[in-house]
Coordinates of C-alpha atoms in Angstrom, one line a residue:
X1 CA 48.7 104.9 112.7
X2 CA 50.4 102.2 111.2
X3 CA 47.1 101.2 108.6
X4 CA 47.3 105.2 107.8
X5 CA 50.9 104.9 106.9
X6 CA 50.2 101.9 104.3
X7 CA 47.4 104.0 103.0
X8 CA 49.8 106.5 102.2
X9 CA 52.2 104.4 100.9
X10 CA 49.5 102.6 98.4
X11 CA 49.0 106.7 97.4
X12 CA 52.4 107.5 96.9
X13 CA 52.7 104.4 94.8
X14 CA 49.4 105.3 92.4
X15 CA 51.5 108.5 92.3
X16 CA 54.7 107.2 90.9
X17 CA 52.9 104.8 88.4
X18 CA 51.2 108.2 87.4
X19 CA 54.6 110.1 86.7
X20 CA 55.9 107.1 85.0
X21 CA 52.5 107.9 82.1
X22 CA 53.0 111.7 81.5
X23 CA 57.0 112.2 83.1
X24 CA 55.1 115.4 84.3
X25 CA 54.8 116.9 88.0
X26 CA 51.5 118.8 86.7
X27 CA 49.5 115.6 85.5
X28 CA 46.1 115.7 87.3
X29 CA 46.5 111.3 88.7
X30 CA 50.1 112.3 89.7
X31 CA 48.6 115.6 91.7
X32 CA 46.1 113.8 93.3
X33 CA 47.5 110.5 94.5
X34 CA 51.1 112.3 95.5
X35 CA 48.5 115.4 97.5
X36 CA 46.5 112.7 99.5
X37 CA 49.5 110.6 100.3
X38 CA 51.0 113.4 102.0
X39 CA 47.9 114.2 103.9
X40 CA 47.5 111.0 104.9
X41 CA 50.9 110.8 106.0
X42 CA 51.0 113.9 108.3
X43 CA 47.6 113.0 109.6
X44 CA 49.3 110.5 111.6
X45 CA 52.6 111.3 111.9
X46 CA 51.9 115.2 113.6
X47 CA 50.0 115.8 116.8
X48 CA 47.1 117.6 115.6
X49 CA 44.8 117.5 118.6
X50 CA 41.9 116.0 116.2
X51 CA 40.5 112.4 116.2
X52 CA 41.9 109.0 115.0
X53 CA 40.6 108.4 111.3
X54 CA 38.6 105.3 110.6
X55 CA 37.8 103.0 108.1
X56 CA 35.5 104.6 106.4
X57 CA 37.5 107.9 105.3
X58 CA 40.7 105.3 104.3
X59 CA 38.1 103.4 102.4
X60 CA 36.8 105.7 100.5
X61 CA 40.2 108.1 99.8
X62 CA 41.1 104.7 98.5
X63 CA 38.6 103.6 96.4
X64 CA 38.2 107.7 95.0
X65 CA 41.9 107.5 94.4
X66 CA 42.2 103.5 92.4
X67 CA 39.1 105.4 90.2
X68 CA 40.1 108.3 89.4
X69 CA 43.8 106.6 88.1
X70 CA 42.4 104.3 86.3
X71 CA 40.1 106.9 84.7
X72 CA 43.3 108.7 84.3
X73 CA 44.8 105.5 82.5
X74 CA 41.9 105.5 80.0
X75 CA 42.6 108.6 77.8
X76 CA 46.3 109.0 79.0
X77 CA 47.7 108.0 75.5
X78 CA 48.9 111.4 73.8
X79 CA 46.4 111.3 70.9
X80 CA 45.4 114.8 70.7
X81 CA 45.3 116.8 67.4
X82 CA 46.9 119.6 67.3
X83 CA 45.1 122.7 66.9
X84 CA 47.1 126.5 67.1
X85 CA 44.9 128.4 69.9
X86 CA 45.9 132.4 69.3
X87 CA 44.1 134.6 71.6
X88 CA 41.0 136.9 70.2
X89 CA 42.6 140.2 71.2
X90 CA 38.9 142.0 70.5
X91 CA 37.2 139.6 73.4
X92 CA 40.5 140.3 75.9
X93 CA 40.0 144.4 75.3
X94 CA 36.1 143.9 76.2
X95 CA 37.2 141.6 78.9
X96 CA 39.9 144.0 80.0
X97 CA 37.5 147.1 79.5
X98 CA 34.3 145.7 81.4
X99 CA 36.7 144.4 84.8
X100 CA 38.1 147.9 84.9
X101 CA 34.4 149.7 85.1
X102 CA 32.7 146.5 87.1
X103 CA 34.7 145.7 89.8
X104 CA 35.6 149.3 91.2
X105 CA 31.4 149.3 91.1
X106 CA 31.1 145.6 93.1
X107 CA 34.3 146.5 95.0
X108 CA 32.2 150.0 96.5
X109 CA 29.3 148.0 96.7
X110 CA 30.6 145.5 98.9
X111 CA 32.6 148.1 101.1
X112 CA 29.4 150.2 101.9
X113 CA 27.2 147.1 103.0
X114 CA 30.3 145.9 105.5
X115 CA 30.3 149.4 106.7
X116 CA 27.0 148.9 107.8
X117 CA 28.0 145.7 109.5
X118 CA 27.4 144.8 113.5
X119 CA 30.9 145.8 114.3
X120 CA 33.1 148.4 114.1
X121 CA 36.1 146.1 112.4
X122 CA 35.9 146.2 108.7
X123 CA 37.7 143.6 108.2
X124 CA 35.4 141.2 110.7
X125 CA 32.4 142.6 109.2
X126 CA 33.7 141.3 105.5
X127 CA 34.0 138.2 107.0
X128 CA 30.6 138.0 107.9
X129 CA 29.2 139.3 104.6
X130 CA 31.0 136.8 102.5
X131 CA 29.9 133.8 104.9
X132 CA 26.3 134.7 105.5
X133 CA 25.1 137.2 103.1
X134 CA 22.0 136.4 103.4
X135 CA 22.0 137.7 107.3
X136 CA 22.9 141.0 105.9
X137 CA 20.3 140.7 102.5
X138 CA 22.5 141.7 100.4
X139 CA 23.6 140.1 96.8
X140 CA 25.8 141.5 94.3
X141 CA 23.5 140.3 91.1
X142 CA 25.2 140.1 88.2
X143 CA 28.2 142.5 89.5
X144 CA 29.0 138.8 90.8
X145 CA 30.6 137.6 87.9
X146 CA 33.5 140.4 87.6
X147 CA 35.1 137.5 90.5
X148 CA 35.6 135.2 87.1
X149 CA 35.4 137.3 84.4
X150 CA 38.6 139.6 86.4
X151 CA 40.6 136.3 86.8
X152 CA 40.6 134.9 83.3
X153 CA 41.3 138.4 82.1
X154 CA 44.2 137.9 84.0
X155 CA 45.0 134.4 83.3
X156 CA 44.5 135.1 79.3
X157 CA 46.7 138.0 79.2
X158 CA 49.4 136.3 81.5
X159 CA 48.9 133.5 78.7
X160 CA 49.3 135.2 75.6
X161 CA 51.9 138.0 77.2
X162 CA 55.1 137.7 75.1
X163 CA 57.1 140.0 76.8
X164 CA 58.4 141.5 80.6
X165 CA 55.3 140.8 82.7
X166 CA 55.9 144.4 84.2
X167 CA 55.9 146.1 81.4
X168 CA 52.4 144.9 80.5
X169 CA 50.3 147.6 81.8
X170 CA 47.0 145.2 81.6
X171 CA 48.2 143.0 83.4
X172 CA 50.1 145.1 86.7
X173 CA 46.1 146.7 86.4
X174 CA 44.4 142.7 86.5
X175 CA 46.8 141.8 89.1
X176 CA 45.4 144.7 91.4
X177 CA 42.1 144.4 90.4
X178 CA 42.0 140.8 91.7
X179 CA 44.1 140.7 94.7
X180 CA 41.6 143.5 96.0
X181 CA 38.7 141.8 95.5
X182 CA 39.9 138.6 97.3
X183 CA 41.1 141.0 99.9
X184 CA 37.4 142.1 100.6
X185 CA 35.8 138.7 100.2
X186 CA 37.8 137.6 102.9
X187 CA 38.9 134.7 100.7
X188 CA 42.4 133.1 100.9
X189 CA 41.4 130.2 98.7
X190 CA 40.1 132.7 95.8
X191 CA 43.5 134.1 95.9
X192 CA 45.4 131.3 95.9
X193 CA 43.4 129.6 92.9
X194 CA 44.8 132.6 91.0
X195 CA 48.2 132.9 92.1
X196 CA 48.8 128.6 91.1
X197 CA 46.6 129.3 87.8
X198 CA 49.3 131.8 86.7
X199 CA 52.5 129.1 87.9
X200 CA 50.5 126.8 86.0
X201 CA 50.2 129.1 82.7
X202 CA 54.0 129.8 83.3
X203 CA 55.0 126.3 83.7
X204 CA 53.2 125.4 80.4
X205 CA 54.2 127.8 78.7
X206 CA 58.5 127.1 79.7
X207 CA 60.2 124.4 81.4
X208 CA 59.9 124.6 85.1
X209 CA 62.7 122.5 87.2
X210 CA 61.9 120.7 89.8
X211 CA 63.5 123.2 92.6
X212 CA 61.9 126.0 91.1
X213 CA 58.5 124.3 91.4
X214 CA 59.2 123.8 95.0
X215 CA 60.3 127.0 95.8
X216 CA 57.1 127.9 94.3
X217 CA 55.0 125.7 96.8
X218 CA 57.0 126.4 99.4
X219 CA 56.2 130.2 99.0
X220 CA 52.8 129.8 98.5
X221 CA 52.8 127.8 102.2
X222 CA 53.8 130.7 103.7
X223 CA 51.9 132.8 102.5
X224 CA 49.1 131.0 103.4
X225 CA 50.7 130.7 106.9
X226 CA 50.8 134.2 106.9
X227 CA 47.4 134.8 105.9
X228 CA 46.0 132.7 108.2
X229 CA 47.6 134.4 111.1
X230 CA 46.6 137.7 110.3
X231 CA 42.9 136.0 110.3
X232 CA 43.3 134.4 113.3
X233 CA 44.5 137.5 114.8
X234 CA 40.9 138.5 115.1
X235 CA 40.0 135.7 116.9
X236 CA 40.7 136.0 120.6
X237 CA 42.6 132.4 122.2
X238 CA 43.1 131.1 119.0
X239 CA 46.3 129.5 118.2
X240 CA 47.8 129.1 114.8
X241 CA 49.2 126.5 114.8
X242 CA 45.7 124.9 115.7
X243 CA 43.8 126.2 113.4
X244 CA 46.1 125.4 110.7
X245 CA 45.7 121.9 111.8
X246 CA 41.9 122.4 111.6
X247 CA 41.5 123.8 108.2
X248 CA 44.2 121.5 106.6
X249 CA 42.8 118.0 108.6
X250 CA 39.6 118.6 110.2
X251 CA 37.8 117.9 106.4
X252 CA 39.0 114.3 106.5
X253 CA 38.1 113.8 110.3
X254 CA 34.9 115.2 109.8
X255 CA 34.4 112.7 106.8
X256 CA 34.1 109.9 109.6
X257 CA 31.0 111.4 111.4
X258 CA 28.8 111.6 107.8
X259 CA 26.0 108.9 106.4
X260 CA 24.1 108.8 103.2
X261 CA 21.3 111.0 102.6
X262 CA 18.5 109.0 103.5
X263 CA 15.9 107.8 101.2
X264 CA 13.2 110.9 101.1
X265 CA 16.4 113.2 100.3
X266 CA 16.0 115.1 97.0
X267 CA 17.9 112.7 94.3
X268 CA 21.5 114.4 93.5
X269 CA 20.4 117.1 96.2
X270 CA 24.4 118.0 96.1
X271 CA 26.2 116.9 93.2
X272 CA 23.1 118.4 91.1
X273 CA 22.6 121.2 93.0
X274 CA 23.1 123.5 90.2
X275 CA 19.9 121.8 88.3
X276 CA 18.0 122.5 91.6
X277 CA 18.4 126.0 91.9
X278 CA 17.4 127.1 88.3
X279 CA 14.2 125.1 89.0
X280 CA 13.8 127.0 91.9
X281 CA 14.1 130.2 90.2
X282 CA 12.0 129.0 87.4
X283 CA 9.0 128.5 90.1
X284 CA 9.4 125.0 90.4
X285 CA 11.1 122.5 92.1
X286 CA 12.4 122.0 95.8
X287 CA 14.9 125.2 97.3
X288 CA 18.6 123.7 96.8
X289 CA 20.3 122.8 99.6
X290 CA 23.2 125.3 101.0
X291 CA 26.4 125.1 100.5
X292 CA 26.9 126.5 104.2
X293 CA 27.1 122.8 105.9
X294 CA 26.5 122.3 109.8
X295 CA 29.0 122.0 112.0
X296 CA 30.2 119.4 113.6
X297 CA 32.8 118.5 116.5
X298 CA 36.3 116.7 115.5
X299 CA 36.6 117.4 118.8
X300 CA 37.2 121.0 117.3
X301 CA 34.4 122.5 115.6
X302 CA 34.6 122.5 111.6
X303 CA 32.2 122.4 108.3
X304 CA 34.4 120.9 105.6
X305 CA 34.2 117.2 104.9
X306 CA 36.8 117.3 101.9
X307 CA 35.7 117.2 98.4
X308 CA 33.8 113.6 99.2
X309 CA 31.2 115.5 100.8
X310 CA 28.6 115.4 98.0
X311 CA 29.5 112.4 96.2
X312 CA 29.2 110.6 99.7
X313 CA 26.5 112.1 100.8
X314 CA 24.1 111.6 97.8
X315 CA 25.2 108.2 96.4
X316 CA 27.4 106.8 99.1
X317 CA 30.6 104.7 98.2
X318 CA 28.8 104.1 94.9
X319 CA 28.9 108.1 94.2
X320 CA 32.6 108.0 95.1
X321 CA 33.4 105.5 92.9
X322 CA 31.6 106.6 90.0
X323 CA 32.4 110.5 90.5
X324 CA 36.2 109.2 90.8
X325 CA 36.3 107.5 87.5
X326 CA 34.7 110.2 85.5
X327 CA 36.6 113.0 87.1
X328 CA 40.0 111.3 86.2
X329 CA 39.0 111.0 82.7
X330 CA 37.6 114.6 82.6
X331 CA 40.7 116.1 84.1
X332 CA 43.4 113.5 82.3
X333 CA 41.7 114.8 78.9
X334 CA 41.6 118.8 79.9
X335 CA 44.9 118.1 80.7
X336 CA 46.2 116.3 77.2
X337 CA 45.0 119.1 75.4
X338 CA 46.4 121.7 77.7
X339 CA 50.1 120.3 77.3
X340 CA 49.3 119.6 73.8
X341 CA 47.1 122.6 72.3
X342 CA 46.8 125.5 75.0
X343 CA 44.7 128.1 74.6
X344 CA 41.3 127.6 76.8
X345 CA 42.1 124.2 77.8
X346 CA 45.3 125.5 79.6
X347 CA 43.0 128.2 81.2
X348 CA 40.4 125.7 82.4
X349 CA 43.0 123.2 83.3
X350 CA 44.7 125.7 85.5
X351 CA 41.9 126.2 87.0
X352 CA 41.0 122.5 87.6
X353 CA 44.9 122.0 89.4
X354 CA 43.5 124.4 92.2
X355 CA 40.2 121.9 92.5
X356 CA 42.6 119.3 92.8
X357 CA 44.5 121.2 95.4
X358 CA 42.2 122.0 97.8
X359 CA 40.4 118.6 97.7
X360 CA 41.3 118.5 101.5
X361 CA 39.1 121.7 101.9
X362 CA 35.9 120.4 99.9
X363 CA 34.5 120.3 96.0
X364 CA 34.4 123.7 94.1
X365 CA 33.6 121.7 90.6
X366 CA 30.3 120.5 90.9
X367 CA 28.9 122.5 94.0
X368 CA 29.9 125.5 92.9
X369 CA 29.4 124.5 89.0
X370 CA 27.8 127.9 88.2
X371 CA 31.3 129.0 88.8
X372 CA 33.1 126.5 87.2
X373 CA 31.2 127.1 84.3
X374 CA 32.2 130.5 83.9
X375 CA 35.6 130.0 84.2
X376 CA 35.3 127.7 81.3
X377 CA 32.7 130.0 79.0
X378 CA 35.3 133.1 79.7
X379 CA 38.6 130.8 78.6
X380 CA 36.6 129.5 75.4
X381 CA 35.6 133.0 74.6
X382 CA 39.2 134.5 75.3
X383 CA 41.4 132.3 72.7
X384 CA 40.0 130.9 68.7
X385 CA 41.2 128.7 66.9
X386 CA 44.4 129.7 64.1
X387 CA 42.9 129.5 60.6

């Protein structure tokens, strides 16, 4: 316990040399350091019925952390040009237009194929669809990417929105458009990307006090808590305060039982897997590996690692180190030009804050960069530049 605590304490530190650069709760190194301190923290201070961490995980939260402040450090001076972003009202009609007659499609699609499902629970059978579609062959195609295209539709109008929020019609239609297709993906992490995207857009956009930004947090827990229970309510014997522990610790205990790929493993297999899979679909190239990871015992059964998982996996503490240092200078930039410049970067960067948020959970940026990408190809196309 007591090396855990000093872990946390070298965190919290990184995070209040962070806050000393930007003065700003929403800088990525102060997000980061200040998150993993805290999980750290109640790692060892709560009785979470999971095993000890070791070396290795404080090791390389550690080294992950030092890197990705000091990439942080490196393009933290406020040199940005500034740049009026205005947003292209033609694209966020189309955008606005195509949601409304695509998702009511995928949102019917997806409905009739749980229907189908090996149980007569609709809300079980979603769960099994979105985990293993493959069990039920079923794939939305390109109906798939209403999931972004809906979201920063939303984000973009909740961005360039001027007036009352409910007395935007596009919006009050977005807002329902999304929350019901994270309701039938089964998804409480979709949802909750969205809901801190749009605190994010609102804090850049006015000056947020600290109380209000804890309120904020502090709603969002609950809501989580209370998503989780009506999950769990499905699953006979389970407790939830149990599997809260699980999904917000088992990730860093589970970190302890990994090892690097071994030497006949595809190069990259994970942090590249994006490059392997259009290979694979051009007719060439090895089939990419899943993003459905085995299970393993913690004593509790879980598959998430935390967002180390690929990095660690392919390269080792190397890939840590190196993946740290680049992602605190991508994210330290993206968020520069957010404070400075809006437009897409705040988009993109509010996306990035929930990647930084559920690091305890696993990576979303690079191993599900298809994604990421079109999050940041729908916030470029929704704002231009002010001639």
């Amino acid at each position: 316990m007591l090396i855990g605590i000093l872990v946390a304490c070298i965190l919290f530190l990184l995070a209040f040399i962070a806050y000393g650069w930007n003065d700003d709760l929403f800088s990525p190194v102060f997000i980061s350091n200040v998150l993993w301190g805290i999980f750290v923290l109640l790692y060892n201070v709560t009785s979470n019925g999971l095993y000890p961490l070791g070396e290795k995980f404080y090791l390389a939260i550690l080294l992950w952390s030092f890197l990705f402040t000091i990439g942080g450090w490196l393009v933290k001076k406020d040199n940005v040009k500034f740049r009026e972003f205005v947003p292209n009202t033609l694209v966020l009609n189309i955008f606005f237009v195509v949601v409304i007659l695509i998702a009511p499609i995928t949102m019917m699609k997806i409905y009739q194929k749980a229907s189908e499902g090996p149980t007569d629970i609709l809300f079980f059978n979603l769960r099994l669809l979105n985990t293993n579609p493959e069990d039920f062959d079923f794939s939305l195609g390109i109906f798939g990417y209403v999931y972004s295209l809906a979201a920063i539709s939303l984000m973009a109008e909740f961005l360039a929105n001027k007036g009352k929020i409910y007395k935007n019609i596009k919006i009050i239609i977005l807002i329902v458009i999304n929350a019901a297709l994270s309701i039938l993906t089964v998804s409480r992490t979709a949802f909750f990307f969205l809901l801190i995207a749009l605190f994010i857009i609102y804090a850049f956009k006015k000056t947020v006090k600290v109380k209000h930004f804890l309120y904020v947090i502090g709603g969002i827990m609950l809501l989580f808590i209370g998503m989780t229970f009506l999950k769990d309510s499905f699953d006979d014997g389970v407790n939830i305060n149990d599997s809260l522990a699980l999904y917000l610790f088992s990730g860093m205990a589970a970190f302890e039982t990994l090892e690097p790929a071994p030497v006949d493993y595809d190069f990259g297999a994970n942090v590249f897997r994006i490059v392997y899979a259009i290979g694979k679909s051009l007719g060439f190239g090895t089939e990419p590996v899943s993003n459905i990871l085995d299970y393993v015992s913690v004593p509790e059964k879980t598959n998430v690692f935390t967002f180390l998982y690929p990095f660690y996996r392919d390269f080792g503490f190397l890939g840590i180190g190196i993946f740290g240092f680049l992602y605190g200078l991508l994210f330290q930039f993206i968020y520069k030009n957010a404070r400075k410049v809006k437009g897409f970067y705040l988009l993109f960067y509010s996306y990035l804050i929930s990647v930084l948020l559920f690091q305890f959970v696993g990576d979303t940026l690079v191993t599900n960069l298809s994604m990421s990408l079109q999050y940041l190809f729908f916030s470029i196309l929704a704002f231009k530049i002010k001639k």
